[in-house]
Amino acid sequence: MKPKKRTVTYDFLIKLVSFTKSLVFHSIEENFSDADNHLETPYPSALLCNHVSEADVVSLSMVYPRLKPKIKMIIPAREDILEPGFLQKEFRAKGIIKWIFRFIDATKIIPFLLRYIGAVPIKRPFRDNTRELIKKGELRDKVDNEWNDLVAHIKKGRNLFMFPEGTYNHDGFLNQVKRGAYYIKSKIGQLHFNSFTLTYDHLSYKKTKLYIKYGKPFQFDPDFSADQVVRLVGEKLGKNYTVTLGNLTSFVLLKFGKETKIKQQQFVELLLKLKKQIEISFPEITLASELRGETFQIQLESIFSKLKTFKLIDWENQIIHTKETLYHLPKSLHNLKKLNTVLYHRNQLTAHISQLEEIWNGVFTGHGAYHETT
């Protein structure tokens, strides 16, 4: 097996996708696990990533320049993203954006670009036409063929980008990790693994800010069961979520009781104490630059303004007042980002919760300054 080295055309098309980053993100912040500022991808490699939204396509185009070495990729993609009219069907845009999307769809440039870059269609459980395939008894054969196709592409010289969850995570953290990594490992000897984790902060700026945390290469013990592989993949991805201003603020708000009032300056001091204790006690946890630099007053006010609009808090005269709606758990978590964005962002910290609880209990319990203030 010889790796397929990237070409000028291949690099240019990925660069073309990356040009859309300013339409999707406020900014992008990258954090590395070592001083080399790259993601090690010796051939053959499988690169694992959490799956957040359609914007992940743009995120992948930002990760690609960090690969070392850079070779062509194979990317499992939802079936409909490679079909005509995807932008209009997916985003249902209005006004001028609708006509822009309609023009782009008419050119069929997106399916062309994605297929050239290495995207291949994959069936999603209970989506696409899988119900029909189940009735015919053909789904398993179809899925097996798709996985065999991925293996064939890897053996032809491509590395693999892979979303182990198989679908978007809806509650802010990971969905159940599927067994894809175990299957690929069992089919290709000496397969290398690495990972990167995407954290989206939808609160701190008008547009989403993306944080990318790059992992370190790892291997699975040859004797690992499928469950052990799944568990390790979940740990690798979960522990690399970035602690952002948005999700740390959400964590703190949900630690308060209903109808709690706190002065904004006290809230800032509380965030700073939490941040410093994270740095001291758990330096392996990645902190966003806003927290590291302790310059987040404007972003924090943006968060409070949004949460007031969502009717989750009141914010008047530099006083934050938590409302009962802040603690409501929706019946469905499918669109938690919209229904309770505070809980959504707090859930990003699921893998860090035990450490954060330890800091909270050790430093802040009994501090009356952080309870009701008038």
Short mmCIF file of C-alpha atoms in Angstrom, two decimals, residues 58-363:
data_model
loop_
_atom_site.label_atom_id
_atom_site.label_comp_id
_atom_site.label_asym_id
_atom_site.label_seq_id
_atom_site.Cartn_x
_atom_site.Cartn_y
_atom_site.Cartn_z
CA VAL A 58 -15.53 23.65 6.92
CA SER A 59 -13.78 22.56 10.11
CA LEU A 60 -12.19 19.61 8.31
CA SER A 61 -10.82 21.96 5.66
CA MET A 62 -9.10 23.90 8.45
CA VAL A 63 -7.62 20.73 9.96
CA TYR A 64 -6.21 19.42 6.69
CA PRO A 65 -3.25 21.88 6.51
CA ARG A 66 -2.16 20.61 9.95
CA LEU A 67 -1.75 17.00 8.81
CA LYS A 68 1.75 15.59 8.68
CA PRO A 69 2.28 14.11 6.19
CA LYS A 70 -0.50 15.40 3.95
CA ILE A 71 -1.99 12.70 1.74
CA LYS A 72 -5.39 12.35 0.14
CA MET A 73 -8.30 11.50 2.43
CA ILE A 74 -11.42 9.38 2.33
CA ILE A 75 -14.38 10.93 4.19
CA PRO A 76 -17.66 9.10 4.97
CA ALA A 77 -20.47 11.60 4.32
CA ARG A 78 -24.25 11.58 4.72
CA GLU A 79 -25.82 10.50 1.47
CA ASP A 80 -27.90 13.60 0.77
CA ILE A 81 -24.97 16.03 1.04
CA LEU A 82 -23.72 14.59 -2.25
CA GLU A 83 -27.09 14.95 -3.98
CA PRO A 84 -28.45 17.92 -6.00
CA GLY A 85 -30.21 20.71 -4.13
CA PHE A 86 -28.63 19.97 -0.74
CA LEU A 87 -28.16 23.59 0.42
CA GLN A 88 -31.78 24.56 -0.19
CA LYS A 89 -33.17 21.42 1.42
CA GLU A 90 -30.89 21.57 4.46
CA PHE A 91 -30.93 25.25 5.37
CA ARG A 92 -34.27 26.46 3.94
CA ALA A 93 -32.77 29.92 3.64
CA LYS A 94 -34.79 33.01 2.80
CA GLY A 95 -34.09 36.26 0.97
CA ILE A 96 -30.81 36.77 -0.86
CA ILE A 97 -29.19 33.74 0.81
CA LYS A 98 -31.89 31.51 -0.68
CA TRP A 99 -30.95 32.68 -4.20
CA ILE A 100 -27.23 32.29 -3.50
CA PHE A 101 -27.82 28.71 -2.32
CA ARG A 102 -30.04 28.02 -5.32
CA PHE A 103 -27.28 29.23 -7.66
CA ILE A 104 -24.64 27.12 -5.90
CA ASP A 105 -26.88 24.05 -6.01
CA ALA A 106 -27.51 24.61 -9.73
CA THR A 107 -23.78 24.51 -10.45
CA LYS A 108 -23.51 21.10 -8.70
CA ILE A 109 -20.15 22.31 -7.45
CA ILE A 110 -20.58 21.00 -3.90
CA PRO A 111 -21.05 17.31 -4.83
CA PHE A 112 -18.17 17.63 -7.31
CA LEU A 113 -15.82 19.21 -4.77
CA LEU A 114 -16.70 16.78 -1.99
CA ARG A 115 -16.33 13.70 -4.18
CA TYR A 116 -12.99 14.92 -5.51
CA ILE A 117 -11.73 15.62 -2.01
CA GLY A 118 -12.73 12.09 -0.99
CA ALA A 119 -16.29 12.11 0.35
CA VAL A 120 -18.24 8.87 -0.12
CA PRO A 121 -21.96 8.41 0.73
CA ILE A 122 -22.88 6.42 3.84
CA LYS A 123 -26.33 5.25 4.95
CA ARG A 124 -27.59 6.70 8.23
CA PRO A 125 -29.77 4.52 10.48
CA PHE A 126 -33.46 5.37 10.04
CA ARG A 127 -32.59 8.19 7.62
CA ASP A 128 -32.17 8.31 3.88
CA ASN A 129 -33.98 5.22 2.49
CA THR A 130 -32.88 2.80 5.24
CA ARG A 131 -36.44 1.88 6.25
CA GLU A 132 -37.07 0.61 2.73
CA LEU A 133 -33.82 -1.36 2.81
CA ILE A 134 -34.76 -2.87 6.18
CA LYS A 135 -38.09 -4.09 4.77
CA LYS A 136 -36.28 -5.68 1.84
CA GLY A 137 -33.67 -7.22 4.13
CA GLU A 138 -30.91 -5.41 2.23
CA LEU A 139 -29.66 -2.88 4.80
CA ARG A 140 -26.91 -5.01 6.35
CA ASP A 141 -25.48 -5.93 2.95
CA LYS A 142 -25.59 -2.27 1.91
CA VAL A 143 -23.81 -1.10 5.06
CA ASP A 144 -21.20 -3.88 4.77
CA ASN A 145 -20.53 -2.84 1.18
CA GLU A 146 -20.07 0.78 2.23
CA TRP A 147 -17.56 -0.16 4.93
CA ASN A 148 -15.73 -2.48 2.55
CA ASP A 149 -15.54 0.43 0.11
CA LEU A 150 -13.92 2.60 2.80
CA VAL A 151 -11.38 -0.12 3.52
CA ALA A 152 -10.63 -0.44 -0.21
CA HIS A 153 -9.98 3.32 -0.47
CA ILE A 154 -7.60 3.18 2.51
CA LYS A 155 -5.72 0.29 0.93
CA LYS A 156 -5.45 2.32 -2.28
CA GLY A 157 -3.48 4.98 -0.41
CA ARG A 158 -5.88 7.33 1.39
CA ASN A 159 -6.12 8.14 5.08
CA LEU A 160 -9.54 8.20 6.74
CA PHE A 161 -11.47 11.07 8.34
CA MET A 162 -14.12 9.49 10.52
CA PHE A 163 -17.00 10.59 12.78
CA PRO A 164 -17.34 7.68 15.24
CA GLU A 165 -20.74 8.88 16.48
CA GLY A 166 -22.19 8.41 13.01
CA THR A 167 -24.50 11.43 13.35
CA TYR A 168 -24.62 14.92 14.84
CA ASN A 169 -24.46 15.14 18.63
CA HIS A 170 -27.57 16.98 19.72
CA ASP A 171 -27.06 17.71 23.42
CA GLY A 172 -23.66 19.42 23.21
CA PHE A 173 -21.54 16.37 24.06
CA LEU A 174 -20.92 13.04 22.30
CA ASN A 175 -23.58 10.66 21.08
CA GLN A 176 -23.02 6.97 21.60
CA VAL A 177 -19.82 6.05 19.77
CA LYS A 178 -20.40 3.37 17.14
CA ARG A 179 -18.11 0.43 16.35
CA GLY A 180 -16.67 1.80 13.13
CA ALA A 181 -13.16 2.28 14.52
CA TYR A 182 -13.14 -1.34 15.71
CA TYR A 183 -14.27 -2.55 12.28
CA ILE A 184 -11.63 -0.55 10.42
CA LYS A 185 -8.95 -1.69 12.88
CA SER A 186 -9.89 -5.33 12.31
CA LYS A 187 -9.60 -4.94 8.52
CA ILE A 188 -6.32 -3.05 8.23
CA GLY A 189 -3.17 -4.11 10.03
CA GLN A 190 -0.88 -1.50 11.59
CA LEU A 191 -3.53 1.19 11.32
CA HIS A 192 -2.56 4.39 13.15
CA PHE A 193 -5.08 6.49 15.05
CA ASN A 194 -5.24 10.14 16.00
CA SER A 195 -8.08 12.45 16.97
CA PHE A 196 -9.18 16.05 17.19
CA THR A 197 -12.16 17.56 19.00
CA LEU A 198 -14.34 20.45 17.86
CA THR A 199 -15.91 22.74 20.49
CA TYR A 200 -18.43 25.28 19.21
CA ASP A 201 -19.14 28.33 21.37
CA HIS A 202 -22.44 29.78 20.14
CA LEU A 203 -22.77 32.24 23.02
CA SER A 204 -19.72 34.47 23.32
CA TYR A 205 -19.87 36.19 19.92
CA LYS A 206 -22.49 37.09 17.34
CA LYS A 207 -21.29 34.16 15.25
CA THR A 208 -20.02 30.81 16.48
CA LYS A 209 -16.40 30.52 17.52
CA LEU A 210 -14.70 27.21 16.76
CA TYR A 211 -12.04 25.66 18.99
CA ILE A 212 -10.02 22.74 17.63
CA LYS A 213 -8.01 20.61 20.06
CA TYR A 214 -5.58 18.25 18.36
CA GLY A 215 -4.76 14.94 19.99
CA LYS A 216 -1.76 12.65 20.06
CA PRO A 217 -1.29 9.40 18.10
CA PHE A 218 -2.57 6.28 19.84
CA GLN A 219 -3.05 2.58 19.22
CA PHE A 220 -5.53 -0.04 20.37
CA ASP A 221 -4.33 -3.15 22.12
CA PRO A 222 -4.69 -6.05 19.63
CA ASP A 223 -6.81 -7.89 22.19
CA PHE A 224 -9.26 -5.03 22.75
CA SER A 225 -12.90 -5.94 22.35
CA ALA A 226 -15.29 -3.74 20.38
CA ASP A 227 -16.60 -2.25 23.63
CA GLN A 228 -13.08 -1.39 24.79
CA VAL A 229 -12.33 0.34 21.48
CA VAL A 230 -15.58 2.31 21.71
CA ARG A 231 -14.78 3.35 25.29
CA LEU A 232 -11.27 4.54 24.41
CA VAL A 233 -12.50 6.52 21.40
CA GLY A 234 -15.09 8.26 23.59
CA GLU A 235 -12.43 9.14 26.17
CA LYS A 236 -10.05 10.55 23.54
CA LEU A 237 -12.70 12.80 22.03
CA GLY A 238 -14.45 13.78 25.27
CA LYS A 239 -11.38 14.84 27.22
CA ASN A 240 -10.30 17.21 24.46
CA TYR A 241 -13.34 19.48 24.58
CA THR A 242 -12.16 23.04 25.20
CA VAL A 243 -13.37 24.92 28.28
CA THR A 244 -14.72 28.11 26.74
CA LEU A 245 -16.21 31.24 28.22
CA GLY A 246 -19.61 30.07 26.96
CA ASN A 247 -19.60 26.61 28.52
CA LEU A 248 -17.89 27.65 31.78
CA THR A 249 -20.46 30.43 32.25
CA SER A 250 -23.19 27.87 31.60
CA PHE A 251 -21.69 25.51 34.17
CA VAL A 252 -21.67 28.27 36.80
CA LEU A 253 -25.22 29.42 36.08
CA LEU A 254 -26.55 25.90 36.45
CA LYS A 255 -24.76 25.54 39.80
CA PHE A 256 -26.87 28.38 41.17
CA GLY A 257 -30.35 27.81 42.50
CA LYS A 258 -33.51 29.20 40.98
CA GLU A 259 -34.06 32.91 41.48
CA THR A 260 -30.41 33.51 42.43
CA LYS A 261 -29.05 37.03 42.07
CA ILE A 262 -25.37 37.85 41.68
CA LYS A 263 -23.51 41.02 40.77
CA GLN A 264 -21.77 40.91 37.42
CA GLN A 265 -18.38 41.74 38.95
CA GLN A 266 -18.77 38.89 41.42
CA PHE A 267 -19.55 36.59 38.52
CA VAL A 268 -16.36 37.69 36.77
CA GLU A 269 -14.33 37.05 39.92
CA LEU A 270 -15.91 33.62 40.23
CA LEU A 271 -14.98 32.71 36.66
CA LEU A 272 -11.41 33.86 37.23
CA LYS A 273 -11.08 31.75 40.38
CA LEU A 274 -12.43 28.72 38.57
CA LYS A 275 -10.10 29.30 35.67
CA LYS A 276 -7.04 29.64 37.91
CA GLN A 277 -7.88 26.48 39.81
CA ILE A 278 -8.30 24.56 36.55
CA GLU A 279 -4.83 25.70 35.50
CA ILE A 280 -3.34 24.67 38.85
CA SER A 281 -5.16 21.40 39.47
CA PHE A 282 -5.90 20.09 35.98
CA PRO A 283 -3.44 21.58 33.47
CA GLU A 284 -4.33 18.86 30.96
CA ILE A 285 -7.70 20.57 30.40
CA THR A 286 -7.60 23.02 27.48
CA LEU A 287 -8.75 26.56 28.25
CA ALA A 288 -9.92 29.03 25.60
CA SER A 289 -7.75 32.08 24.98
CA GLU A 290 -10.45 34.38 26.39
CA LEU A 291 -10.14 32.65 29.76
CA ARG A 292 -6.36 32.38 29.67
CA GLY A 293 -6.02 36.07 28.87
CA GLU A 294 -8.66 37.10 31.42
CA THR A 295 -10.05 39.62 28.93
CA PHE A 296 -13.62 38.55 28.43
CA GLN A 297 -15.82 41.33 29.81
CA ILE A 298 -17.32 42.24 26.43
CA GLN A 299 -17.95 38.60 25.50
CA LEU A 300 -19.51 37.91 28.90
CA GLU A 301 -21.94 40.79 28.42
CA SER A 302 -22.80 39.36 25.00
CA ILE A 303 -23.62 36.05 26.71
CA PHE A 304 -25.85 37.70 29.30
CA SER A 305 -27.62 39.68 26.59
CA LYS A 306 -28.36 36.52 24.60
CA LEU A 307 -29.56 34.61 27.65
CA LYS A 308 -31.85 37.47 28.57
CA THR A 309 -33.29 37.36 25.04
CA PHE A 310 -33.82 33.61 25.48
CA LYS A 311 -35.62 34.39 28.78
CA LEU A 312 -33.23 32.21 30.78
CA ILE A 313 -31.95 35.05 32.98
CA ASP A 314 -32.72 38.65 33.78
CA TRP A 315 -29.83 41.10 33.50
CA GLU A 316 -30.34 44.63 34.71
CA ASN A 317 -28.05 47.17 36.39
CA GLN A 318 -25.09 44.77 36.41
CA ILE A 319 -27.12 42.13 38.29
CA ILE A 320 -27.69 38.61 36.92
CA HIS A 321 -30.91 36.98 38.07
CA THR A 322 -31.45 33.30 37.18
CA LYS A 323 -34.97 32.36 36.07
CA GLU A 324 -36.81 29.10 36.55
CA THR A 325 -36.76 28.41 32.81
CA LEU A 326 -32.98 28.08 33.00
CA TYR A 327 -33.36 24.71 34.69
CA HIS A 328 -36.05 23.22 32.43
CA LEU A 329 -35.03 19.99 30.71
CA PRO A 330 -36.82 19.71 27.36
CA LYS A 331 -38.66 16.48 26.56
CA SER A 332 -36.41 16.03 23.54
CA LEU A 333 -32.69 16.79 23.39
CA HIS A 334 -32.73 16.79 19.59
CA ASN A 335 -32.48 20.58 19.39
CA LEU A 336 -31.15 21.41 22.85
CA LYS A 337 -29.00 24.25 21.49
CA LYS A 338 -32.19 26.13 20.67
CA LEU A 339 -34.42 24.96 23.56
CA ASN A 340 -31.90 25.47 26.39
CA THR A 341 -28.58 26.74 25.12
CA VAL A 342 -27.14 26.96 28.66
CA LEU A 343 -27.63 23.24 29.21
CA TYR A 344 -26.28 22.55 25.73
CA HIS A 345 -23.05 24.41 26.45
CA ARG A 346 -22.71 22.97 29.96
CA ASN A 347 -22.96 19.48 28.42
CA GLN A 348 -19.82 20.17 26.39
CA LEU A 349 -17.97 19.81 29.70
CA THR A 350 -19.33 16.32 30.46
CA ALA A 351 -15.89 14.69 30.42
CA HIS A 352 -14.56 17.44 32.71
CA ILE A 353 -17.48 17.59 35.14
CA SER A 354 -15.87 15.57 37.94
CA GLN A 355 -12.83 17.89 37.93
CA LEU A 356 -15.00 21.01 37.79
CA GLU A 357 -17.21 19.74 40.62
CA GLU A 358 -14.11 19.06 42.70
CA ILE A 359 -12.91 22.63 42.15
CA TRP A 360 -16.35 24.08 42.85
CA ASN A 361 -16.82 22.12 46.07
CA GLY A 362 -13.29 22.80 47.29
CA VAL A 363 -13.17 26.51 46.60
#
